Coordinates of C-alpha atoms in Angstrom, one line a residue:
M1 CA -32.2 -40.1 -16.6
T2 CA -33.6 -40.0 -13.2
E3 CA -35.1 -36.8 -12.2
P4 CA -33.9 -35.3 -8.7
G5 CA -36.5 -35.4 -5.9
P6 CA -37.4 -33.2 -3.1
G7 CA -34.6 -32.7 -0.7
Q8 CA -31.8 -33.8 -3.2
H9 CA -30.5 -30.3 -4.0
G10 CA -28.7 -30.2 -0.6
A11 CA -27.2 -33.3 -1.5
S12 CA -26.1 -31.9 -5.0
H13 CA -24.5 -29.2 -3.4
L14 CA -22.3 -31.4 -1.2
A15 CA -21.3 -33.7 -4.3
A16 CA -20.5 -30.8 -6.4
R17 CA -17.5 -30.0 -4.1
E18 CA -16.0 -33.2 -5.5
L19 CA -16.2 -31.8 -8.9
V20 CA -14.3 -28.6 -8.3
T21 CA -11.4 -29.4 -6.5
P22 CA -8.0 -27.8 -7.5
E23 CA -7.0 -31.2 -9.2
R24 CA -10.4 -31.2 -11.4
L25 CA -9.9 -27.4 -12.2
R26 CA -6.3 -28.1 -13.6
A27 CA -8.0 -30.3 -16.3
F28 CA -11.0 -28.0 -16.7
F29 CA -9.1 -24.9 -17.4
A30 CA -6.5 -26.7 -19.9
P31 CA -8.8 -28.7 -22.4
R32 CA -7.1 -30.2 -25.3
S33 CA -10.1 -30.4 -27.2
I34 CA -13.5 -28.4 -27.2
A35 CA -16.9 -28.8 -28.6
L36 CA -19.4 -25.9 -29.2
V37 CA -22.6 -27.2 -28.6
G38 CA -25.3 -25.1 -30.5
A39 CA -22.7 -23.6 -32.8
S40 CA -23.6 -22.6 -36.3
D41 CA -22.8 -19.9 -38.9
N42 CA -25.6 -17.8 -37.6
S43 CA -24.0 -18.0 -33.9
G44 CA -22.3 -14.8 -32.8
W45 CA -21.1 -16.6 -29.7
A46 CA -19.6 -19.2 -31.5
R47 CA -17.9 -16.7 -33.8
F48 CA -16.2 -15.0 -30.9
I49 CA -15.2 -18.4 -29.3
V50 CA -13.6 -19.8 -32.8
A51 CA -11.9 -16.2 -33.2
S52 CA -10.5 -16.3 -29.5
C53 CA -9.1 -19.8 -29.8
A54 CA -7.1 -18.5 -32.9
T55 CA -5.8 -15.5 -31.1
A56 CA -4.8 -17.6 -28.3
G57 CA -2.9 -20.1 -30.5
F58 CA -5.2 -23.2 -29.5
A59 CA -3.8 -26.4 -31.1
G60 CA -6.6 -29.0 -30.2
P61 CA -9.6 -29.7 -32.1
L62 CA -12.8 -27.3 -32.3
T63 CA -15.9 -29.2 -33.4
A64 CA -19.4 -27.7 -33.8
V65 CA -22.5 -29.6 -32.3
H66 CA -25.9 -28.9 -33.8
P67 CA -28.7 -31.1 -34.7
R68 CA -29.5 -29.2 -38.0
A69 CA -26.7 -27.0 -39.0
T70 CA -24.4 -27.9 -42.0
G71 CA -21.7 -25.3 -41.2
A72 CA -20.2 -23.4 -38.5
F73 CA -17.3 -21.4 -39.4
G74 CA -15.3 -24.1 -41.2
L75 CA -15.4 -26.4 -38.3
P76 CA -16.5 -30.1 -38.5
V77 CA -20.1 -30.4 -37.4
V78 CA -21.9 -33.4 -35.6
P79 CA -25.5 -33.5 -34.6
S80 CA -25.2 -34.6 -30.9
L81 CA -22.1 -34.8 -28.5
R82 CA -22.8 -38.6 -28.4
D83 CA -21.7 -38.6 -32.2
L84 CA -18.2 -37.2 -31.5
P85 CA -15.5 -39.8 -32.7
E86 CA -13.4 -38.9 -29.4
P87 CA -15.0 -37.2 -26.3
A88 CA -14.2 -33.6 -26.1
E89 CA -12.5 -32.3 -23.0
L90 CA -14.6 -29.3 -22.6
A91 CA -18.1 -28.5 -23.7
F92 CA -19.2 -24.8 -24.3
I93 CA -23.0 -25.2 -24.3
L94 CA -24.4 -22.2 -26.3
T95 CA -28.0 -23.4 -26.2
P96 CA -31.3 -21.7 -24.8
V97 CA -32.0 -22.5 -21.2
Q98 CA -34.5 -25.2 -21.9
A99 CA -32.1 -27.2 -23.9
V100 CA -29.1 -26.8 -21.4
E101 CA -30.1 -29.9 -19.2
G102 CA -30.5 -32.2 -22.1
V103 CA -26.9 -31.5 -23.3
L104 CA -25.7 -32.4 -19.8
D105 CA -27.3 -35.7 -20.2
D106 CA -25.4 -36.1 -23.4
M107 CA -22.2 -35.2 -21.8
G108 CA -22.8 -37.9 -19.2
A109 CA -23.6 -40.5 -22.0
A110 CA -20.5 -39.3 -24.1
G111 CA -18.0 -39.0 -21.3
I112 CA -17.3 -35.5 -21.4
P113 CA -16.3 -34.1 -18.1
N114 CA -16.3 -30.2 -18.1
A115 CA -18.9 -27.6 -19.4
V116 CA -19.2 -24.0 -19.6
V117 CA -23.0 -22.7 -19.6
L118 CA -23.6 -19.4 -21.5
A119 CA -27.3 -19.1 -21.1
S120 CA -29.0 -16.7 -18.8
G121 CA -32.3 -16.5 -17.2
Y122 CA -31.3 -18.3 -13.9
R123 CA -31.1 -17.0 -10.5
E124 CA -30.5 -13.5 -11.6
V125 CA -34.1 -13.1 -12.7
G126 CA -35.6 -14.2 -9.4
E127 CA -37.1 -17.2 -7.6
A128 CA -38.2 -19.2 -10.6
G129 CA -34.9 -18.9 -12.1
R130 CA -33.4 -20.2 -9.0
T131 CA -35.4 -23.2 -9.1
L132 CA -34.0 -23.7 -12.7
E133 CA -30.6 -23.2 -11.4
D134 CA -30.8 -25.8 -8.7
A135 CA -32.0 -28.3 -11.3
L136 CA -29.0 -27.4 -13.5
L137 CA -26.8 -28.2 -10.7
D138 CA -28.4 -31.3 -9.8
R139 CA -28.2 -32.5 -13.5
A140 CA -24.6 -31.7 -13.7
V141 CA -23.7 -33.6 -10.5
V142 CA -25.8 -36.7 -11.7
N143 CA -23.7 -36.8 -15.1
G144 CA -20.4 -36.0 -13.3
V145 CA -19.8 -32.8 -15.0
T146 CA -17.7 -30.0 -13.8
M147 CA -19.8 -26.8 -14.6
L148 CA -18.8 -23.2 -15.2
G149 CA -21.7 -20.8 -15.1
P150 CA -24.5 -20.4 -16.2
N151 CA -24.7 -16.8 -17.5
C152 CA -20.9 -17.2 -18.1
L153 CA -18.9 -16.2 -20.9
G154 CA -16.0 -18.6 -20.4
F155 CA -12.1 -18.2 -19.9
V156 CA -8.8 -17.8 -21.0
N157 CA -5.6 -19.8 -20.1
A158 CA -2.7 -17.9 -21.4
N159 CA -0.1 -20.3 -20.6
R160 CA -1.9 -23.3 -22.0
R161 CA -3.0 -21.2 -25.2
S162 CA -6.7 -22.2 -24.5
A163 CA -9.4 -19.5 -24.7
P164 CA -13.1 -20.8 -24.8
Y165 CA -14.3 -17.2 -24.5
A166 CA -17.2 -15.7 -26.0
L167 CA -16.2 -12.1 -26.6
A168 CA -13.5 -10.5 -28.7
L169 CA -10.0 -11.4 -27.5
P170 CA -7.6 -8.4 -28.2
P171 CA -4.2 -9.9 -29.8
P172 CA -1.6 -10.5 -28.8
L173 CA -2.3 -12.7 -25.5
I174 CA 0.4 -12.2 -23.2
A175 CA 1.1 -15.0 -20.6
G176 CA 2.4 -14.0 -17.2
P177 CA 2.0 -14.0 -13.3
V178 CA -1.5 -12.5 -12.7
G179 CA -4.5 -14.8 -12.3
V180 CA -8.0 -13.1 -12.7
A181 CA -11.3 -14.2 -11.8
L182 CA -14.5 -12.0 -12.3
Q183 CA -18.1 -12.1 -11.3
S184 CA -18.5 -10.4 -14.6
G185 CA -18.7 -11.5 -18.2
A186 CA -18.2 -8.4 -20.4
L187 CA -15.6 -6.9 -18.1
A188 CA -13.2 -9.7 -18.9
S189 CA -12.7 -8.0 -22.2
V190 CA -12.0 -4.8 -20.6
V191 CA -9.4 -6.4 -18.5
L192 CA -7.6 -8.3 -21.3
A193 CA -7.4 -4.9 -23.2
F194 CA -6.0 -3.1 -20.2
A195 CA -3.5 -6.0 -19.4
K196 CA -2.4 -6.1 -23.3
A197 CA -2.1 -2.3 -23.2
H198 CA 0.4 -2.2 -20.2
A199 CA 2.2 -5.4 -21.1
I200 CA 0.7 -7.3 -18.0
G201 CA 1.0 -11.2 -18.6
L202 CA -2.1 -13.2 -17.5
S203 CA -1.9 -16.8 -16.3
L204 CA -5.8 -17.5 -16.3
L205 CA -8.6 -15.2 -16.7
T206 CA -12.2 -16.5 -16.1
S207 CA -15.5 -15.0 -15.9
M208 CA -17.6 -16.7 -13.2
G209 CA -21.3 -16.2 -14.1
N210 CA -23.7 -17.4 -11.4
E211 CA -21.6 -19.6 -9.7
A212 CA -24.2 -22.6 -9.6
M213 CA -21.2 -25.1 -9.0
M214 CA -17.8 -23.4 -9.4
K215 CA -17.5 -20.8 -7.1
T216 CA -14.9 -17.8 -6.8
A217 CA -13.6 -19.5 -3.9
D218 CA -12.9 -22.8 -5.9
V219 CA -11.2 -20.9 -8.7
L220 CA -9.0 -19.1 -6.0
D221 CA -7.9 -22.4 -4.7
Y222 CA -7.0 -23.6 -8.0
L223 CA -4.6 -20.2 -8.6
V224 CA -3.1 -20.8 -5.1
E225 CA -1.9 -24.0 -6.3
D226 CA -1.2 -22.8 -10.0
E227 CA 2.7 -22.6 -10.2
A228 CA 2.2 -19.9 -13.0
T229 CA 0.0 -17.5 -11.0
R230 CA 2.0 -15.3 -8.5
V231 CA -0.9 -12.9 -7.7
I232 CA -4.5 -13.2 -7.7
C233 CA -7.0 -10.4 -8.8
L234 CA -10.7 -10.5 -8.0
F235 CA -13.7 -8.7 -9.4
L236 CA -16.4 -9.5 -6.6
E237 CA -20.3 -8.7 -6.7
E238 CA -20.5 -11.0 -3.6
I239 CA -18.6 -13.2 -1.3
G240 CA -21.4 -16.0 -1.7
D241 CA -19.6 -18.6 0.7
P242 CA -17.7 -16.4 3.3
V243 CA -16.3 -19.5 5.1
A244 CA -14.8 -21.1 2.1
F245 CA -13.6 -17.8 0.9
A246 CA -11.8 -17.0 4.2
A247 CA -10.1 -20.5 4.5
V248 CA -8.5 -20.1 0.9
A249 CA -7.6 -16.6 1.6
E250 CA -5.8 -17.8 4.6
K251 CA -4.1 -20.5 2.3
A252 CA -3.2 -17.8 -0.4
D253 CA -1.4 -16.1 2.6
R254 CA 0.5 -18.9 3.8
A255 CA 1.5 -19.7 0.0
G256 CA 2.7 -15.9 -0.3
K257 CA 0.2 -15.3 -3.2
P258 CA -1.4 -11.7 -2.7
I259 CA -5.2 -11.4 -3.4
V260 CA -6.2 -8.2 -4.9
A261 CA -10.0 -7.5 -5.0
L262 CA -12.4 -4.8 -6.4
K263 CA -15.5 -5.5 -4.5
V264 CA -18.4 -3.7 -5.9
G265 CA -21.9 -2.8 -4.0
S266 CA -20.6 -0.4 -1.6
S267 CA -23.6 1.9 -2.6
P268 CA -27.3 1.1 -2.6
A269 CA -27.4 1.4 -6.3
G270 CA -24.1 -0.7 -6.6
Q271 CA -25.9 -3.4 -4.5
Q272 CA -29.1 -3.3 -6.7
A273 CA -27.1 -3.5 -9.9
A274 CA -25.2 -6.5 -8.5
L275 CA -28.5 -8.1 -7.7
A276 CA -29.8 -7.6 -11.2
H277 CA -26.5 -8.8 -12.9
T278 CA -26.3 -12.4 -11.3
G279 CA -28.4 -12.6 -8.4
S280 CA -25.7 -11.4 -6.0
V281 CA -26.2 -10.0 -2.5
A282 CA -23.7 -7.3 -2.1
G283 CA -23.9 -7.3 1.9
D284 CA -23.1 -4.5 4.3
D285 CA -19.8 -2.9 2.9
A286 CA -18.4 -1.9 6.1
V287 CA -18.5 -5.5 7.1
V288 CA -17.1 -6.6 4.0
D289 CA -14.2 -4.1 4.2
A290 CA -13.2 -5.5 7.7
V291 CA -13.2 -9.1 6.7
L292 CA -11.0 -8.3 3.6
R293 CA -8.6 -6.5 5.9
Q294 CA -8.7 -9.2 8.6
L295 CA -8.0 -11.8 5.4
N296 CA -5.1 -9.5 4.3
V297 CA -6.8 -9.3 0.9
I298 CA -5.8 -5.8 -0.9
R299 CA -8.9 -3.9 -1.6
V300 CA -9.1 -1.5 -4.6
S301 CA -11.5 0.9 -6.3
S302 CA -11.1 0.6 -9.8
L303 CA -10.0 -1.8 -12.5
E304 CA -6.8 0.2 -13.2
E305 CA -5.6 0.0 -9.5
L306 CA -6.9 -3.7 -9.5
L307 CA -4.2 -4.6 -12.5
T308 CA -1.5 -2.2 -11.5
T309 CA -1.5 -3.6 -8.1
G310 CA -1.6 -7.1 -9.6
A311 CA 1.4 -6.2 -11.8
A312 CA 3.4 -4.6 -9.2
L313 CA 3.2 -7.8 -6.9
G314 CA 3.6 -10.2 -9.9
Y315 CA 6.5 -8.8 -11.6
S316 CA 8.4 -7.0 -9.1
R317 CA 10.8 -8.4 -6.5
W318 CA 9.1 -7.6 -3.2
P319 CA 10.5 -4.9 -1.1
R320 CA 11.6 -5.5 2.7
G321 CA 10.7 -2.1 3.9
R322 CA 9.2 1.2 2.9
R323 CA 12.5 3.3 2.2
M324 CA 12.4 4.4 -1.4
G325 CA 14.7 5.6 -3.7
V326 CA 13.4 7.6 -6.6
L327 CA 15.1 8.3 -10.1
T328 CA 13.6 10.3 -12.5
L329 CA 14.3 12.8 -15.5
S330 CA 11.7 15.4 -14.2
G331 CA 11.7 17.5 -11.0
G332 CA 8.0 17.8 -11.5
A333 CA 7.7 13.9 -11.5
C334 CA 9.7 13.8 -8.3
D335 CA 7.2 16.2 -6.5
I336 CA 4.2 14.0 -7.8
I337 CA 6.2 10.9 -6.3
A338 CA 7.0 12.7 -3.0
D339 CA 3.4 13.8 -2.4
A340 CA 2.1 10.5 -3.4
A341 CA 4.5 8.6 -1.1
S342 CA 3.8 10.6 1.9
A343 CA 0.1 10.0 1.5
R344 CA 0.8 6.2 1.5
G345 CA 3.3 6.0 4.2
V346 CA 6.3 5.4 1.9
A347 CA 9.5 7.0 3.2
I348 CA 12.1 8.7 0.9
P349 CA 15.2 9.0 2.9
D350 CA 18.4 11.0 2.0
F351 CA 20.9 8.9 0.0
S352 CA 24.0 7.8 1.8
A353 CA 27.1 10.3 1.7
G354 CA 28.9 8.0 -0.7
T355 CA 25.8 7.6 -3.2
E356 CA 25.4 11.3 -3.4
A357 CA 29.0 11.7 -4.0
A358 CA 29.1 9.1 -6.7
I359 CA 26.0 10.4 -8.2
A360 CA 27.1 13.9 -8.3
A361 CA 29.9 13.1 -10.5
L362 CA 27.7 12.0 -13.2
L363 CA 25.3 15.2 -13.0
P364 CA 25.9 18.8 -14.4
P365 CA 26.5 21.4 -11.6
F366 CA 23.1 22.8 -11.5
A367 CA 21.5 19.3 -10.6
S368 CA 21.2 18.1 -7.1
P369 CA 22.0 14.5 -6.3
H370 CA 19.6 14.0 -3.6
N371 CA 16.8 11.7 -3.0
P372 CA 14.2 11.9 -4.8
L373 CA 16.6 12.3 -8.1
D374 CA 15.8 14.5 -10.9
V375 CA 18.7 13.8 -13.3
T376 CA 17.3 16.5 -15.4
G377 CA 17.0 16.5 -19.4
F378 CA 20.7 16.0 -19.3
G379 CA 19.9 12.3 -17.9
V380 CA 19.3 11.1 -21.6
L381 CA 22.4 12.3 -22.7
A382 CA 26.2 11.3 -22.5
N383 CA 27.3 12.0 -19.0
L384 CA 30.0 14.1 -17.6
S385 CA 31.9 11.4 -16.2
G386 CA 33.4 10.3 -19.5
K387 CA 31.6 6.7 -19.3
K388 CA 31.2 5.5 -22.8
G389 CA 28.2 3.1 -24.3
P390 CA 24.6 3.3 -24.7
L391 CA 23.9 3.8 -21.0
T392 CA 23.0 7.4 -19.7
A393 CA 23.4 9.3 -16.6
V394 CA 20.1 8.0 -15.2
D395 CA 21.1 4.4 -15.8
H396 CA 24.5 4.9 -14.1
A397 CA 22.9 6.8 -11.2
L398 CA 20.5 3.7 -11.0
D399 CA 23.6 1.3 -10.9
I400 CA 24.8 3.1 -7.9
A401 CA 21.5 4.0 -6.0
V402 CA 20.8 0.2 -5.7
Q403 CA 23.9 -0.2 -3.6
D404 CA 22.8 2.3 -1.0
P405 CA 22.2 0.9 2.4
N406 CA 19.4 3.7 3.2
L407 CA 17.2 2.0 0.6
D408 CA 14.8 -1.0 0.4
F409 CA 13.8 -0.4 -3.2
V410 CA 14.0 2.3 -6.1
L411 CA 11.3 3.4 -8.1
F412 CA 12.7 3.9 -11.8
S413 CA 11.4 6.4 -14.1
G414 CA 14.1 6.6 -16.6
V415 CA 13.0 4.7 -19.8
T416 CA 10.8 6.4 -22.4
L417 CA 9.6 3.9 -25.0
P418 CA 8.7 5.2 -28.6
E419 CA 5.7 4.5 -30.7
A420 CA 7.7 2.3 -33.1
R421 CA 11.3 1.2 -33.5
P422 CA 13.5 4.1 -34.3
P423 CA 14.4 4.3 -37.9
D424 CA 17.9 5.0 -37.1
E425 CA 19.6 1.7 -36.6
D426 CA 21.9 3.0 -33.6
T427 CA 19.3 4.9 -31.8
A428 CA 17.2 1.5 -31.9
R429 CA 20.1 -0.4 -30.9
T430 CA 20.8 1.7 -28.0
L431 CA 17.5 1.8 -26.6
E432 CA 17.0 -2.1 -27.0
T433 CA 20.6 -2.1 -25.2
R434 CA 19.2 -0.3 -22.4
V435 CA 16.4 -2.1 -22.0
D436 CA 18.5 -5.5 -21.9
W437 CA 20.7 -3.9 -19.2
L438 CA 17.9 -2.7 -17.1
A439 CA 16.4 -6.3 -17.2
M440 CA 19.8 -7.7 -16.1
R441 CA 20.1 -4.9 -13.3
M442 CA 16.7 -5.8 -12.0
G443 CA 17.6 -9.3 -11.7
S444 CA 21.1 -8.9 -10.1
A445 CA 20.5 -5.7 -8.1
P446 CA 20.5 -6.0 -4.3
I447 CA 17.2 -4.3 -3.8
P448 CA 14.3 -4.3 -6.1
I449 CA 13.9 -1.9 -9.1
I450 CA 10.4 -0.9 -10.0
P451 CA 10.0 0.7 -13.4
V452 CA 7.2 2.9 -13.9
G453 CA 5.8 5.1 -16.6
S454 CA 4.9 8.9 -16.0
T455 CA 1.5 8.5 -16.9
C456 CA -1.2 5.5 -17.7
V457 CA -0.9 5.6 -21.5
N458 CA -1.3 2.4 -23.6
L459 CA 2.1 1.0 -24.7
S460 CA 2.9 0.9 -28.5
D461 CA 3.1 -2.5 -30.0
Y462 CA 6.7 -2.3 -30.3
G463 CA 7.0 -1.2 -26.6
R464 CA 5.0 -3.9 -25.4
E465 CA 6.8 -6.6 -27.3
L466 CA 10.2 -5.1 -26.2
L467 CA 9.0 -5.4 -22.5
R468 CA 7.3 -8.8 -22.9
K469 CA 10.4 -10.2 -24.3
H470 CA 12.4 -9.2 -21.1
G471 CA 9.7 -10.1 -18.6
I472 CA 9.3 -6.4 -17.6
T473 CA 6.2 -4.3 -16.9
F474 CA 6.1 -0.5 -16.4
L475 CA 3.7 0.6 -13.8
G476 CA 1.2 2.6 -15.6
G477 CA 1.4 6.2 -14.0
L478 CA 3.0 7.7 -11.1
D479 CA -0.1 7.9 -8.9
L480 CA -1.3 4.3 -9.9
A481 CA 2.0 3.0 -9.3
M482 CA 2.4 4.6 -5.7
T483 CA -1.0 3.4 -4.8
A484 CA -0.1 -0.1 -5.9
L485 CA 3.2 -0.1 -3.9
G486 CA 1.1 1.2 -0.9
H487 CA -1.0 -1.9 -1.3
A488 CA 1.9 -3.8 -1.6
M489 CA 3.5 -2.4 1.6
R490 CA 0.5 -3.3 3.8
W491 CA 0.1 -6.9 2.2
L492 CA 3.7 -7.8 3.0
E493 CA 3.5 -6.1 6.6
N494 CA 0.4 -8.1 7.4
R495 CA 1.4 -11.4 5.9
G496 CA 1.3 -14.3 8.3
Q497 CA -1.3 -13.0 10.5
V498 CA -4.3 -14.2 8.7
R499 CA -6.8 -16.4 10.9
A500 CA -9.6 -17.8 9.2
P501 CA -12.9 -17.7 11.2
V502 CA -14.0 -21.0 12.3
P503 CA -17.7 -21.9 11.2
R504 CA -20.2 -22.0 14.1
V505 CA -21.9 -25.5 14.4
T506 CA -25.1 -25.7 16.4
A507 CA -25.1 -28.8 18.1
P508 CA -28.2 -31.0 18.5
G509 CA -30.7 -29.3 21.1
R510 CA -29.0 -26.0 21.3
A511 CA -31.7 -24.3 18.7
A512 CA -34.4 -25.6 21.5
D513 CA -32.3 -23.9 24.2
A514 CA -31.9 -20.6 22.2
A515 CA -35.8 -20.6 21.8
A516 CA -36.3 -21.1 25.6
A517 CA -33.7 -18.3 26.5
G518 CA -36.2 -16.5 28.5
P519 CA -35.6 -12.8 29.3
W520 CA -33.0 -12.6 26.6
S521 CA -34.9 -13.8 23.6
G522 CA -36.9 -11.2 21.1
G523 CA -37.4 -7.6 21.1
P524 CA -35.7 -4.5 22.2
W525 CA -34.0 -4.4 25.4
S526 CA -33.8 -1.5 28.1
E527 CA -30.6 -0.4 29.6
V528 CA -31.2 -2.2 32.9
G529 CA -31.7 -5.7 30.7
G530 CA -28.4 -4.9 28.9
R531 CA -26.4 -4.2 32.1
R532 CA -27.6 -7.2 33.6
L533 CA -26.5 -9.5 30.6
L534 CA -23.1 -7.9 30.6
A535 CA -22.9 -8.4 34.4
E536 CA -23.9 -12.2 34.0
A537 CA -21.2 -12.6 31.4
G538 CA -18.5 -11.2 33.8
V539 CA -18.2 -7.9 32.2
P540 CA -17.7 -4.8 34.7
V541 CA -20.3 -2.2 34.5
V542 CA -20.7 1.0 36.3
P543 CA -22.7 0.4 39.6
G544 CA -26.4 1.7 40.0
G545 CA -29.8 0.7 40.5
L546 CA -33.5 1.4 38.7
A547 CA -35.7 3.6 40.9
G548 CA -39.4 3.8 40.9
S549 CA -39.7 7.0 43.3
A550 CA -37.7 9.9 44.2
D551 CA -37.0 8.2 47.6
E552 CA -35.7 5.2 45.9
A553 CA -33.4 7.4 43.7
V554 CA -32.0 9.2 46.8
E555 CA -31.3 5.8 48.3
I556 CA -29.3 4.5 45.4
A557 CA -27.4 7.8 45.0
C558 CA -26.3 7.7 48.4
R559 CA -25.3 4.1 48.0
V560 CA -23.3 4.4 44.8
G561 CA -21.8 7.8 45.8
L562 CA -22.7 11.4 44.8
P563 CA -22.7 13.1 42.1
V564 CA -24.9 11.0 40.2
A565 CA -26.6 10.7 36.5
L566 CA -30.2 9.9 36.3
K567 CA -31.6 8.5 33.0
I568 CA -35.2 7.3 32.0
C569 CA -35.1 3.6 31.6
S570 CA -37.3 2.3 28.4
A571 CA -36.6 -0.3 25.6
Q572 CA -38.5 1.8 23.3
I573 CA -36.9 5.4 24.2
T574 CA -33.6 5.1 22.4
H575 CA -32.4 8.7 22.2
K576 CA -32.9 9.6 25.8
S577 CA -31.2 13.0 25.8
D578 CA -33.4 14.3 22.9
I579 CA -36.6 14.2 25.1
G580 CA -35.0 15.6 28.2
G581 CA -34.8 12.0 29.8
V582 CA -31.3 12.5 31.1
V583 CA -29.7 14.7 33.9
L584 CA -26.2 14.7 35.1
G585 CA -23.9 16.0 37.9
L586 CA -26.6 15.8 40.5
G587 CA -24.6 16.2 44.0
S588 CA -27.2 16.5 46.7
E589 CA -30.3 14.8 47.6
A590 CA -32.5 17.6 46.8
E591 CA -31.0 17.9 43.2
V592 CA -31.7 13.9 42.9
R593 CA -35.2 14.4 43.9
A594 CA -35.9 17.2 41.4
G595 CA -33.8 15.3 38.6
Y596 CA -35.9 12.3 39.2
E597 CA -39.3 14.2 38.8
K598 CA -37.8 16.0 35.7
V599 CA -36.7 12.7 34.1
R600 CA -39.9 10.9 34.9
A601 CA -42.3 13.7 33.6
A602 CA -40.1 13.6 30.2
G603 CA -40.7 10.1 29.9
S604 CA -44.5 10.9 30.5
R605 CA -44.6 13.0 27.7
F606 CA -42.9 11.1 25.2
Q607 CA -45.3 10.2 22.5
A608 CA -43.2 9.2 19.1
V609 CA -43.7 5.6 20.5
P610 CA -47.1 5.4 22.1
E611 CA -46.6 2.0 23.3
A612 CA -43.3 2.9 25.2
S613 CA -43.2 1.5 28.7
V614 CA -41.1 3.0 31.2
D615 CA -39.3 0.8 33.8
G616 CA -38.2 3.5 36.1
V617 CA -35.1 5.9 36.5
L618 CA -31.7 4.3 36.2
V619 CA -29.4 6.1 38.8
T620 CA -25.5 5.7 38.4
P621 CA -22.5 7.5 39.6
M622 CA -20.8 10.1 37.5
R623 CA -17.3 9.1 36.1
T624 CA -14.3 11.1 34.8
G625 CA -11.1 10.0 33.0
G626 CA -10.6 6.5 31.6
T627 CA -11.5 5.6 28.1
E628 CA -15.1 5.5 26.7
L629 CA -15.8 2.3 24.8
L630 CA -18.6 1.6 22.4
A631 CA -19.2 -2.0 21.4
G632 CA -22.1 -3.3 19.2
V633 CA -22.9 -6.7 17.9
T634 CA -24.9 -7.4 14.7
V635 CA -25.6 -10.3 12.6
D636 CA -24.6 -10.2 8.9
P637 CA -26.7 -12.2 6.4
A638 CA -23.3 -13.2 4.8
F639 CA -20.8 -13.2 7.4
G640 CA -22.7 -13.9 10.6
P641 CA -22.0 -12.2 13.8
V642 CA -19.9 -8.9 13.6
L643 CA -18.5 -7.0 16.5
A644 CA -18.0 -3.2 16.2
V645 CA -15.8 -1.5 18.6
G646 CA -15.1 2.3 18.9

C-alpha cells in the first residue's frame, strides 16, 4: 500500500466528498451483513453490538474477525476480513488505534465499502492525534471506504432494523419519523431511552465521533433525502463546515424538513468540554445563535426539548396559524397552558358562538364552555346529552371544537393512559376504542389535533404500545409541549426565507492587494481613520474636522455650525469620556477654545496606554432626533465575517 505523501491530505479531503454522498450513505446506514473486527468473548463493545442488533431484529449475518479468538458470543469467527466467504457490507472496527489503518487495507482488499471506527486517541487528544486522524482519512480514501468516526459508537436504523451500536439499546426499538445525529456517543443511549419512554419513533440515530470523513452536514443531507424522516434533530458541539451546513439547511427548508438543534458550548466551560470530548471548537455562541436563526434551524436548550419538538413536528399535522383551542380535564391545566401560550405568542381565542352552545349541551351547569375548556372531572364520565357509547364529554367536545372557524389547531389533554391494561375487559375496551377514535379523528379533522400529557412521565409498556399501534405520540408535559409548539410556529412562519451564505473566494492576486492596502492594514484605528473609510465607501457621516490648535477648533466649529462636540482623537484611547476627553454642547467660540484645552489636557494626562499617540481633537456638530445606529464587523473563526447591528 502506498503511503500518502506530503500535500496529499488536502486531496484526501476532496476525494472523501465522493464517499459520503446521500446515495453512498443510503447503503452505509442499511447494511445487510456486518463484520465485527477485533471481537472476541472478552470484548464488551462487541457484546453491546451483538445485543443491539438482536434488539433491532437485524436479520443479516454477523461475523467476528479476530486473528486469535476462537469464540465471540456464538458468532462465526474468521482471522481476517480477507477470509470472509462474502464481503460484509459494513465493518465495525473495534481494534486499538495502531491497528485501524491495517484493517482499512484489509477492507480495500476484501471489497468492503463501509466502516465504523470505535477507537479514540485522535484529534480530541491534540496535535499528534490530529496527525493520526489525517493519516486515517488518507487510508480510508485510498481503500475507497466510507468511514464514520473515529471515536464513534455507531448507529441505529430503526426502519431497516440495523443497529451496529456499541452501547445498550433499550427495547423495544420504535421506528418513526425523527432522524437524530449526535456529536456524542453515550448521549445516544439517553436519547434512545427518552424516545422509547415517550413513544417517539426514530428513522435513524447516529453518533458522529470526530467526523474525520463523514460530517454532520453529510448525515443531514442524507436525512433530508430520506423518505422515512420527517424532522431532523441534532446535538452539536461544533459546526465544522459552516458553508456545507448552511447549504444543507437551505435544502432542508426547501424540502419542508425542520431541523432542531441542541448546540452546546455557550459557556467557556462548555467550550472547553467540547474541545476535550471530540476536539471541537465551539465558536462564539452569539454568532452561532444568529446563524441558526438565519438558517431557520430551531435551537433548543435540553435533550427533552429537542425530542419533544421533534415529536411535535414529526407526528402532528402542522398548524396554519397561532390560534389554539385547548381541551382539558383540569382548570389548573388550563391556567398552565394559558400562561405558557402567552409567553410563546400562541393565541387562545374565544370559541365561536355555535361551538360554545354545542359544547355547553355536553357539560354540567357549573362548567363553562369557553376556550381554554375545562370539561372538569365530569369529562371522563357519561355526558348529559344522552349520547351513548365509549366516548366521553371531552371527546364529543373535541369533535365539535375541530369545526370551529376561530381555531388553527387544538391541544387535547383528554386521555390518561394507565400503567397496564385494565383487568376489567369493558374498561379496557372502552379505553382502546377511545384511542382508536382519537387516531381516526386526528386524521380526518379539518385542523390538527395535538395530544399532550399533563407531565413528562414515562409511558408504560401498555400505553406506549397502544400509541405506537396508532402512530400517535403524546407530547410529554404541558410546558414542554407549549415550548415545542412555539418552536414549530416560528419554523413554519420562517419557512421559505432561508438563504445560505455564498462562500467567499479570493481571486488570484487579491491576497497581495490586501497586503498592500496601505493605511487600512493592521493595528487599531482612530475615529478619523474610521470616518475616512466610511466616507470613501459612500456612507454618510456627520461633518467635522481634526483640530491641532484652539484656533483650528474654532474655525471648524464655525464651518460645521454651533453648537459642537469635541473629542480627543487617538487610536489607543478607546473610552474617551472616561478620562474627560469629550465635551458636548459648546455654543460659542470661547466655549470651543476652553473645551479644546480641556480635552487636549485630558489626552496628555492619559497614562493607561503610555504609547498612546494623540492625532488632535475631533470637532463635530451636535445632532438631535433621528436614530442612533451601532454597527460592528468581526471575523468569526468558523463563520467568517459577521456584522453586528444595534
